[in-house]
Amino acid sequence: MASSDLEIAPSAALRTQYRDIRQFSEMLCQTLQREDFVIQSMPDVSPTRWHLAHTTWFFETFLLKPNLPDYQSPNANFEYLFNSYYNTVGKQYPRSKRGLLSRPTVDEVFAYRREVDARMLEFLDSAAAGRISPPQNWVEIVELGLHHEQQHQELMLTDIKHVLSCNPLYPVFAARQDVPNATKAATPLSWTDHAQGVYEIGDATPGFAFDNERPRHRVLVERYGIARRLTTNGEIMEFIADGGYRRPEHWLSAGWATVQEQGWEAPLYWLERDGIWMQFTLSGLRPVETDEPVCHVSYYEADAYARWQGHRLPTEAEWEIIAVDSDDDRTAMAQGNFADSGHYHPLAASPSALSQRPKQLFGDVWEWTSSSYAAYPGYRPADGALGEYNGKFMCNQYVLRGGSCATPAGHVRATYRNFFPPDARWQFSGIRLARDV
Amino acid sequence: MASSDLEIAPSAALRTQYRDIRQFSEMLCQTLQREDFVIQSMPDVSPTRWHLAHTTWFFETFLLKPNLPDYQSPNANFEYLFNSYYNTVGKQYPRSKRGLLSRPTVDEVFAYRREVDARMLEFLDSAAAGRISPPQNWVEIVELGLHHEQQHQELMLTDIKHVLSCNPLYPVFAARQDVPNATKAATPLSWTDHAQGVYEIGDATPGFAFDNERPRHRVLVERYGIARRLTTNGEIMEFIADGGYRRPEHWLSAGWATVQEQGWEAPLYWLERDGIWMQFTLSGLRPVETDEPVCHVSYYEADAYARWQGHRLPTEAEWEIIAVDSDDDRTAMAQGNFADSGHYHPLAASPSALSQRPKQLFGDVWEWTSSSYAAYPGYRPADGALGEYNGKFMCNQYVLRGGSCATPAGHVRATYRNFFPPDARWQFSGIRLARDV
Amino acid sequence: MASSDLEIAPSAALRTQYRDIRQFSEMLCQTLQREDFVIQSMPDVSPTRWHLAHTTWFFETFLLKPNLPDYQSPNANFEYLFNSYYNTVGKQYPRSKRGLLSRPTVDEVFAYRREVDARMLEFLDSAAAGRISPPQNWVEIVELGLHHEQQHQELMLTDIKHVLSCNPLYPVFAARQDVPNATKAATPLSWTDHAQGVYEIGDATPGFAFDNERPRHRVLVERYGIARRLTTNGEIMEFIADGGYRRPEHWLSAGWATVQEQGWEAPLYWLERDGIWMQFTLSGLRPVETDEPVCHVSYYEADAYARWQGHRLPTEAEWEIIAVDSDDDRTAMAQGNFADSGHYHPLAASPSALSQRPKQLFGDVWEWTSSSYAAYPGYRPADGALGEYNGKFMCNQYVLRGGSCATPAGHVRATYRNFFPPDARWQFSGIRLARDV
Amino acid sequence: MASSDLEIAPSAALRTQYRDIRQFSEMLCQTLQREDFVIQSMPDVSPTRWHLAHTTWFFETFLLKPNLPDYQSPNANFEYLFNSYYNTVGKQYPRSKRGLLSRPTVDEVFAYRREVDARMLEFLDSAAAGRISPPQNWVEIVELGLHHEQQHQELMLTDIKHVLSCNPLYPVFAARQDVPNATKAATPLSWTDHAQGVYEIGDATPGFAFDNERPRHRVLVERYGIARRLTTNGEIMEFIADGGYRRPEHWLSAGWATVQEQGWEAPLYWLERDGIWMQFTLSGLRPVETDEPVCHVSYYEADAYARWQGHRLPTEAEWEIIAVDSDDDRTAMAQGNFADSGHYHPLAASPSALSQRPKQLFGDVWEWTSSSYAAYPGYRPADGALGEYNGKFMCNQYVLRGGSCATPAGHVRATYRNFFPPDARWQFSGIRLARDV
């Protein structure tokens, strides 16, 4: 969100933004059956019910309870049930057991949302009008709550995809849409060329950004190039056909151990039927298309594929420099195939081969970088419970950039840092190659 | 079911029985929310959805498919999804993953039941009228299907109790009913005295019995006595207060290992709040009452308690001899506090202290015996898939007798053999002591 | 040991017996390297070092410490390090970590043995001469200690076999001996025929027996037959060739789960090389010989094989009745291929086909029975720590009878009850079939 | 090793170096009993036997087999038994099972070493004299083998410490030596101040360095300071006393999970006895001394302690810049308390408070940096099996710098990069703080 909007009419803009984002969460549930909301198919996945309640708990905990003296939670147990990992707030119902809960029911969770929404709008109005005196940074906390909800919107999509994929009936979440100008032939791979230099990365705008995007700081980067499009399914099929998943020499040691333990033979959601690679999508089971970007690969697979190609993954600085470069106007929203398109699946790069700009930087799939997730120089997490948001996860994870087809439009920026452990595959994560020049 | 009924009007009686038993399964779901049907809280537990579908699959697989040529399952995947453990029928969806499935939905499962019920009634009529020629033992297979459904009715109750117990909101499954003549003082313990001799146990009636109850055979039993009532909560509290769960000398070696690994300090569903023992019941959380039979104890706990008392558990032969003895008429239905009473919880023994008969033999709680679950001499399982019903489980399990407050009335007999591993606690299982005389 | 000896000259006989048995333990170590004594290849296995020390600890704990006031253990930590499972004595070093200890060294353990042996002989002399006043049952405790040591002699052999089998160098423990009259053609299978009746089983002699063999009691047995020889490797090869390890219908449910989890395809220590079945023996790797008894099979395999043959395993009562029957003189020592023969491997049945007596009842391999290990009616364990010897293991184990080629001669009797969990394979355990007649 | 030596008389220098380093490995075994060589106390630990054989296998595999046509290994199985992780060479005996092997015995392993040493000296002479034609980089491979052996010398010490620590007898590996000028009062903490700038790090000398130290490259570093001495035991005691191990707010999320799962309450090898902190050292159990550097802490603990202090860990670039700075002559050997001192334990910083140079940079303890272990820009692993040495481990590990009291003198450099997962504690790893200025 551009900060200028807030300066003009912060209350009205925030109100609208609050309502829109909260509604989008509920819109994503339209095709679900009651039974779908309950299931946790692995510890990393949370039930849809839980996402809807936890994002609500966030507003309740960090805004309503401290600032509206008469606020009463519908149920005192919600603090325990819907706290994710904020030790400062209190104990948490064990993460791996979220799928054991059927109550509060889906209807009760929606009622909880309505109750909190009503009080939040009251809070926004009262705070804007000066009738109450919340802490100085209350607007930032509201914005954080909204970006937090958007992050869980993406998780709602990735998690329900995992849930439905466990079912041999392969339920359809959303009917497949037509893609204009669809092509089956991937654009040939070409490369950018960037000069060495000391660049600045990270956020220094007055608008919203997560603490892990800050502070803006200098980085030294040597000359490099980056692939002008994402790696495709067809390219991964060549890797598979060359024995890529059976030859240890391409893999990190920990990656090879994972390949063997998990029996990986292809990206997640791929299965072979009568000699044809099929993949489970949010529109059901269908053949893998060679020109689409590969998706649901781990860092290990991304790294092994790049090594097999004789290339490498970009660092997050290399990615960010090019993403800012491709962006005429830093205040404009990143454009791409985001969740709002309703595809919920990455699209093939458009065939306009003449363009020199890298394609698919935003949306489609998160792009693994070679950068371990770490604090920027001078990084300081917030005080109190909100300081638990990002910093404590800076270990054994790798940075991904650019958002995906499950990311809500408007959520990501060139400076945005996503992060997952190197074996995670259930996110819409893919590959963009880089190389030394 | 008494066989005489079938001889008179088998078709009408079977029809009625079929409809009644099938309806009872659905009646047990009346208070559940859609979300409750989906959850598998541990590998031993199955979701209610699954029980409803699996019992239906049983009729479909063993009666409709082989005998109604035009029968088509609503979904070809149901064979895989709802097969429990019949390797002869085909592969099974993994047992421990039943909680990952939200489809078919509850509505679709009920529709599946209605479809199968309609065709089953058609089958019963056609077979009785001789319009089709099912195998000679078709009535036995129908009866087996109905007793199978009753077994799953009990599991529906024990499983939903476990599911709801995981929820800190402690949902109520059924409101608590008044108990006439309730008393808080347990009847003092007294003992029967049985002569040594060669007895016969096992079933030899023409009516329905499971294959594991047969053949009827001779057993040699030495003189013994059996407690005239079940062990109570109050007695277990004395065991706990004496350090029973902390002193290895009372326990089997495997039991003591389990106590330490699992951190057992009391029966399942007990928890201490402000110095008071509470227990989760299907009517919610409430104080443990001292005169009620103890429930949800493992074989290990039953054995340790008996050892602490200087007594022992009865053998299954000792139990059966006395149960037949207490039963004036072997063809009469066993009387007791069964699921049909709606208590879903064991009741204190009635205070009519004058009676010389053992009380609570049927209903209330399953009674652990010291007998390892094994084949009776001359036992032969059925041919084909139905032969997988009982025999293959005859290893590392112990026999329980008498039914519980979760068993449908009419389901159990004096010869009925239930069986569970020695660490199982989520069934309504309790203790009746025995001793050498 | 025959009790009559003790009546004549208890002290001298006990002294001799003590020395002989203690020396046999050390004789079994003659071919070992220092490094071999240290290794624990799985939790069930103990290092040779540990067996040598633990059996010594037994005498120290139950005889020297209580009865010789000036006795000092070489190291106060030995009580903790070498206690196996006697909770009454105190805490134990964790069983699964016995392979983490290199000290006391092998030399120090042998010194510990010499020290305890010297004091034990002093104790035996003083007690016999009445110079000290040990408890009345001191002779029984000495005898228990000696039988305990013999049990560990068997474990030393089974455990070092497992240890050496993990080594791709397949070290030889003892050179293979010639077998007189060896034949490659197994005797054809024939059966005994036993009348039904009430028999007595269990021990009631004045000589030594473990508490679990008592009390002698009546059992009712129906007419039955038992195979006159053990099941052979050749017969198991037929089972394997018929897909025995791949077809669930032959297996107990828990057995089939184990087959799949462990990837069993043949008995333990078998491996296929160039299409030939080889087996690791204490004399190294050599081809499986078809006429030898099959060995290192679990209860699950024994039961599955019997089921495949259309037969069953004997109960322990059936086995004991026939074993006593085959024994002219109950006070004579059981004859067979025991550890003292130095073969450390079962031998083919002798070809004297005319004999009507069952062969190989004692020695060669322990014979799985279908009897769950349970207390005999009226069983009472000893008071105090020695009461932990047998009773607390009476759960989820099955009885084996007859001793093996790793059992010291003189250790077993017709009433002797060995027991292991149904998945145990590292003992010299085999199969004798039974059938209803 | 300085490359200039090799230029003058490469053969003689290499010969001497080969003999010295190989002998040092055997010197480290002088106090061990045969039994000690065999034990693997956790998967990360290897038995001493294995280290001695594996380092020998390295020379055999990469030098003797390819270059001496008549070379025959003493045993063809050694290739399988003593390969650690070189997939290019062939299959490996499972790492976690190295403690299951007692053969080849210790004597046989020493004989293997003697055989390989004799042939290696022959190889060195022949190659130097031009009588054979090994690949051009043969000197580098010999040097790699020697540095490889030194790495395993350190592991021999850390691993035997872990092995002996599991034994309640707490065996002594080496008698404690007197420390001149020992003090119990730690030097007060002071800080350096370094200017921001673009520095070069990494190796570019002609001498030996591991591939992961290359290429030398530019890094941009902002102004920072580094603690002039290591964090002491006394400082960690303050952290413990302040509830450091019980308060999640200091910890990375993965670190806090590990603290809870593992029950960490203090550094590894610490235990409380009668209210006093004791620690197991290679000289046995003794009280923790407050002025000594803390040792055997994980990255998680190092990070949590730094966070609690309001500081942070240095990056590896920050560390290297200061280490080079402290080093008058880059070709001189790093000075410090290394394994050759025979202390096998870190020493307190010397009290010469006037010095402005950071102390204890080399030796004593490895210093955790905040840098995830990753490839330097332009890094290329070697071709073939030796390319598996470093690169494939660049994931989920953190860099440590400076060597320890278990590192052989002469092995480390300012550019040397060690790496371990963030939960590893059995190395001599400690803490040096850094801060932004």
PDB file of N, CA and C in Angstrom, chain B residues 191-199 219-226 228 312-315 317-319 321-322 434-437, chain C residues 217-218 376-380:
ATOM      1  N   TRP B 191     -17.310 -61.999  47.019  1.00  0.00           N
ATOM      2  CA  TRP B 191     -16.764 -62.934  46.040  1.00  0.00           C
ATOM      3  C   TRP B 191     -17.671 -64.141  45.836  1.00  0.00           C
ATOM      4  N   THR B 192     -17.730 -64.643  44.639  1.00  0.00           N
ATOM      5  CA  THR B 192     -18.395 -65.922  44.378  1.00  0.00           C
ATOM      6  C   THR B 192     -17.387 -67.042  44.658  1.00  0.00           C
ATOM      7  N   ASP B 193     -17.880 -68.273  44.610  1.00  0.00           N
ATOM      8  CA  ASP B 193     -17.006 -69.439  44.823  1.00  0.00           C
ATOM      9  C   ASP B 193     -17.448 -70.516  43.850  1.00  0.00           C
ATOM     10  N   HIS B 194     -16.547 -70.902  42.942  1.00  0.00           N
ATOM     11  CA  HIS B 194     -16.906 -71.867  41.905  1.00  0.00           C
ATOM     12  C   HIS B 194     -16.084 -73.128  42.014  1.00  0.00           C
ATOM     13  N   ALA B 195     -16.738 -74.236  41.847  1.00  0.00           N
ATOM     14  CA  ALA B 195     -16.070 -75.538  41.986  1.00  0.00           C
ATOM     15  C   ALA B 195     -15.172 -75.787  40.780  1.00  0.00           C
ATOM     16  N   GLN B 196     -14.081 -76.543  41.017  1.00  0.00           N
ATOM     17  CA  GLN B 196     -13.248 -76.984  39.899  1.00  0.00           C
ATOM     18  C   GLN B 196     -14.047 -77.963  39.057  1.00  0.00           C
ATOM     19  N   GLY B 197     -13.609 -78.143  37.814  1.00  0.00           N
ATOM     20  CA  GLY B 197     -14.295 -79.109  36.963  1.00  0.00           C
ATOM     21  C   GLY B 197     -13.953 -78.940  35.508  1.00  0.00           C
ATOM     22  N   VAL B 198     -14.434 -79.854  34.709  1.00  0.00           N
ATOM     23  CA  VAL B 198     -14.311 -79.709  33.268  1.00  0.00           C
ATOM     24  C   VAL B 198     -15.616 -79.103  32.759  1.00  0.00           C
ATOM     25  N   TYR B 199     -15.517 -77.908  32.199  1.00  0.00           N
ATOM     26  CA  TYR B 199     -16.685 -77.186  31.712  1.00  0.00           C
ATOM     27  C   TYR B 199     -16.626 -77.127  30.188  1.00  0.00           C
ATOM     28  N   VAL B 219     -12.979 -77.230  28.810  1.00  0.00           N
ATOM     29  CA  VAL B 219     -11.850 -76.614  29.514  1.00  0.00           C
ATOM     30  C   VAL B 219     -11.839 -77.126  30.952  1.00  0.00           C
ATOM     31  N   LEU B 220     -10.647 -77.271  31.492  1.00  0.00           N
ATOM     32  CA  LEU B 220     -10.505 -77.694  32.877  1.00  0.00           C
ATOM     33  C   LEU B 220     -10.237 -76.454  33.713  1.00  0.00           C
ATOM     34  N   VAL B 221     -11.052 -76.230  34.721  1.00  0.00           N
ATOM     35  CA  VAL B 221     -10.909 -75.029  35.542  1.00  0.00           C
ATOM     36  C   VAL B 221     -10.802 -75.456  37.002  1.00  0.00           C
ATOM     37  N   GLU B 222      -9.824 -74.879  37.707  1.00  0.00           N
ATOM     38  CA  GLU B 222      -9.698 -75.159  39.146  1.00  0.00           C
ATOM     39  C   GLU B 222     -10.659 -74.248  39.927  1.00  0.00           C
ATOM     40  N   ARG B 223     -10.863 -74.577  41.189  1.00  0.00           N
ATOM     41  CA  ARG B 223     -11.775 -73.782  42.029  1.00  0.00           C
ATOM     42  C   ARG B 223     -11.339 -72.309  42.044  1.00  0.00           C
ATOM     43  N   TYR B 224     -12.311 -71.417  41.946  1.00  0.00           N
ATOM     44  CA  TYR B 224     -11.982 -69.988  41.888  1.00  0.00           C
ATOM     45  C   TYR B 224     -13.162 -69.142  42.335  1.00  0.00           C
ATOM     46  N   GLY B 225     -12.891 -67.892  42.571  1.00  0.00           N
ATOM     47  CA  GLY B 225     -13.938 -66.932  42.893  1.00  0.00           C
ATOM     48  C   GLY B 225     -13.787 -65.680  42.054  1.00  0.00           C
ATOM     49  N   ILE B 226     -14.881 -64.951  41.936  1.00  0.00           N
ATOM     50  CA  ILE B 226     -14.888 -63.763  41.088  1.00  0.00           C
ATOM     51  C   ILE B 226     -15.595 -62.634  41.855  1.00  0.00           C
ATOM     52  N   ARG B 228     -18.059 -59.762  42.931  1.00  0.00           N
ATOM     53  CA  ARG B 228     -19.477 -59.614  42.580  1.00  0.00           C
ATOM     54  C   ARG B 228     -19.790 -58.270  41.937  1.00  0.00           C
ATOM     55  N   ARG B 312      -6.090 -61.287  41.136  1.00  0.00           N
ATOM     56  CA  ARG B 312      -5.690 -61.438  39.740  1.00  0.00           C
ATOM     57  C   ARG B 312      -6.900 -61.180  38.852  1.00  0.00           C
ATOM     58  N   LEU B 313      -6.687 -61.147  37.537  1.00  0.00           N
ATOM     59  CA  LEU B 313      -7.797 -61.060  36.588  1.00  0.00           C
ATOM     60  C   LEU B 313      -8.316 -62.467  36.318  1.00  0.00           C
ATOM     61  N   PRO B 314      -9.599 -62.594  35.964  1.00  0.00           N
ATOM     62  CA  PRO B 314     -10.128 -63.922  35.618  1.00  0.00           C
ATOM     63  C   PRO B 314      -9.610 -64.353  34.239  1.00  0.00           C
ATOM     64  N   THR B 315      -9.587 -65.668  34.004  1.00  0.00           N
ATOM     65  CA  THR B 315      -9.403 -66.150  32.635  1.00  0.00           C
ATOM     66  C   THR B 315     -10.732 -65.979  31.896  1.00  0.00           C
ATOM     67  N   ALA B 317     -12.313 -68.268  30.397  1.00  0.00           N
ATOM     68  CA  ALA B 317     -13.188 -69.398  30.723  1.00  0.00           C
ATOM     69  C   ALA B 317     -13.889 -69.158  32.058  1.00  0.00           C
ATOM     70  N   GLU B 318     -13.140 -68.690  33.054  1.00  0.00           N
ATOM     71  CA  GLU B 318     -13.751 -68.396  34.360  1.00  0.00           C
ATOM     72  C   GLU B 318     -14.878 -67.386  34.213  1.00  0.00           C
ATOM     73  N   TRP B 319     -14.658 -66.392  33.378  1.00  0.00           N
ATOM     74  CA  TRP B 319     -15.675 -65.358  33.180  1.00  0.00           C
ATOM     75  C   TRP B 319     -16.913 -65.962  32.514  1.00  0.00           C
ATOM     76  N   ILE B 321     -18.012 -69.058  32.306  1.00  0.00           N
ATOM     77  CA  ILE B 321     -18.748 -70.007  33.150  1.00  0.00           C
ATOM     78  C   ILE B 321     -19.715 -69.270  34.064  1.00  0.00           C
ATOM     79  N   ILE B 322     -19.220 -68.191  34.657  1.00  0.00           N
ATOM     80  CA  ILE B 322     -20.045 -67.448  35.605  1.00  0.00           C
ATOM     81  C   ILE B 322     -21.126 -66.659  34.880  1.00  0.00           C
ATOM     82  N   ALA B 434     -10.552 -61.512  40.192  1.00  0.00           N
ATOM     83  CA  ALA B 434     -10.770 -62.939  40.455  1.00  0.00           C
ATOM     84  C   ALA B 434      -9.733 -63.374  41.486  1.00  0.00           C
ATOM     85  N   ARG B 435      -9.945 -64.565  42.035  1.00  0.00           N
ATOM     86  CA  ARG B 435      -8.948 -65.092  42.978  1.00  0.00           C
ATOM     87  C   ARG B 435      -9.017 -66.608  43.026  1.00  0.00           C
ATOM     88  N   ASP B 436      -7.924 -67.207  43.421  1.00  0.00           N
ATOM     89  CA  ASP B 436      -7.915 -68.637  43.707  1.00  0.00           C
ATOM     90  C   ASP B 436      -8.601 -68.841  45.048  1.00  0.00           C
ATOM     91  N   VAL B 437      -9.301 -69.946  45.170  1.00  0.00           N
ATOM     92  CA  VAL B 437      -9.984 -70.205  46.448  1.00  0.00           C
ATOM     93  C   VAL B 437      -9.337 -71.438  47.084  1.00  0.00           C
TER      94      VAL B 437
ATOM     95  N   HIS C 217       0.450 -78.796  37.399  1.00  0.00           N
ATOM     96  CA  HIS C 217      -1.008 -78.615  37.380  1.00  0.00           C
ATOM     97  C   HIS C 217      -1.603 -79.436  36.241  1.00  0.00           C
ATOM     98  N   ARG C 218      -2.932 -79.559  36.325  1.00  0.00           N
ATOM     99  CA  ARG C 218      -3.627 -80.391  35.353  1.00  0.00           C
ATOM    100  C   ARG C 218      -3.977 -79.573  34.107  1.00  0.00           C
ATOM    101  N   TYR C 376       1.291 -70.143  35.210  1.00  0.00           N
ATOM    102  CA  TYR C 376       0.516 -71.354  35.474  1.00  0.00           C
ATOM    103  C   TYR C 376      -0.473 -71.058  36.612  1.00  0.00           C
ATOM    104  N   PRO C 377      -1.605 -71.771  36.636  1.00  0.00           N
ATOM    105  CA  PRO C 377      -2.575 -71.530  37.717  1.00  0.00           C
ATOM    106  C   PRO C 377      -1.900 -71.690  39.079  1.00  0.00           C
ATOM    107  N   GLY C 378      -2.050 -70.695  39.927  1.00  0.00           N
ATOM    108  CA  GLY C 378      -1.461 -70.756  41.253  1.00  0.00           C
ATOM    109  C   GLY C 378      -0.022 -70.273  41.323  1.00  0.00           C
ATOM    110  N   TYR C 379       0.517 -69.781  40.200  1.00  0.00           N
ATOM    111  CA  TYR C 379       1.910 -69.282  40.161  1.00  0.00           C
ATOM    112  C   TYR C 379       2.122 -68.132  41.134  1.00  0.00           C
ATOM    113  N   ARG C 380       3.223 -68.181  41.851  1.00  0.00           N
ATOM    114  CA  ARG C 380       3.617 -67.056  42.709  1.00  0.00           C
ATOM    115  C   ARG C 380       5.094 -66.780  42.488  1.00  0.00           C
TER     116      ARG C 380
END
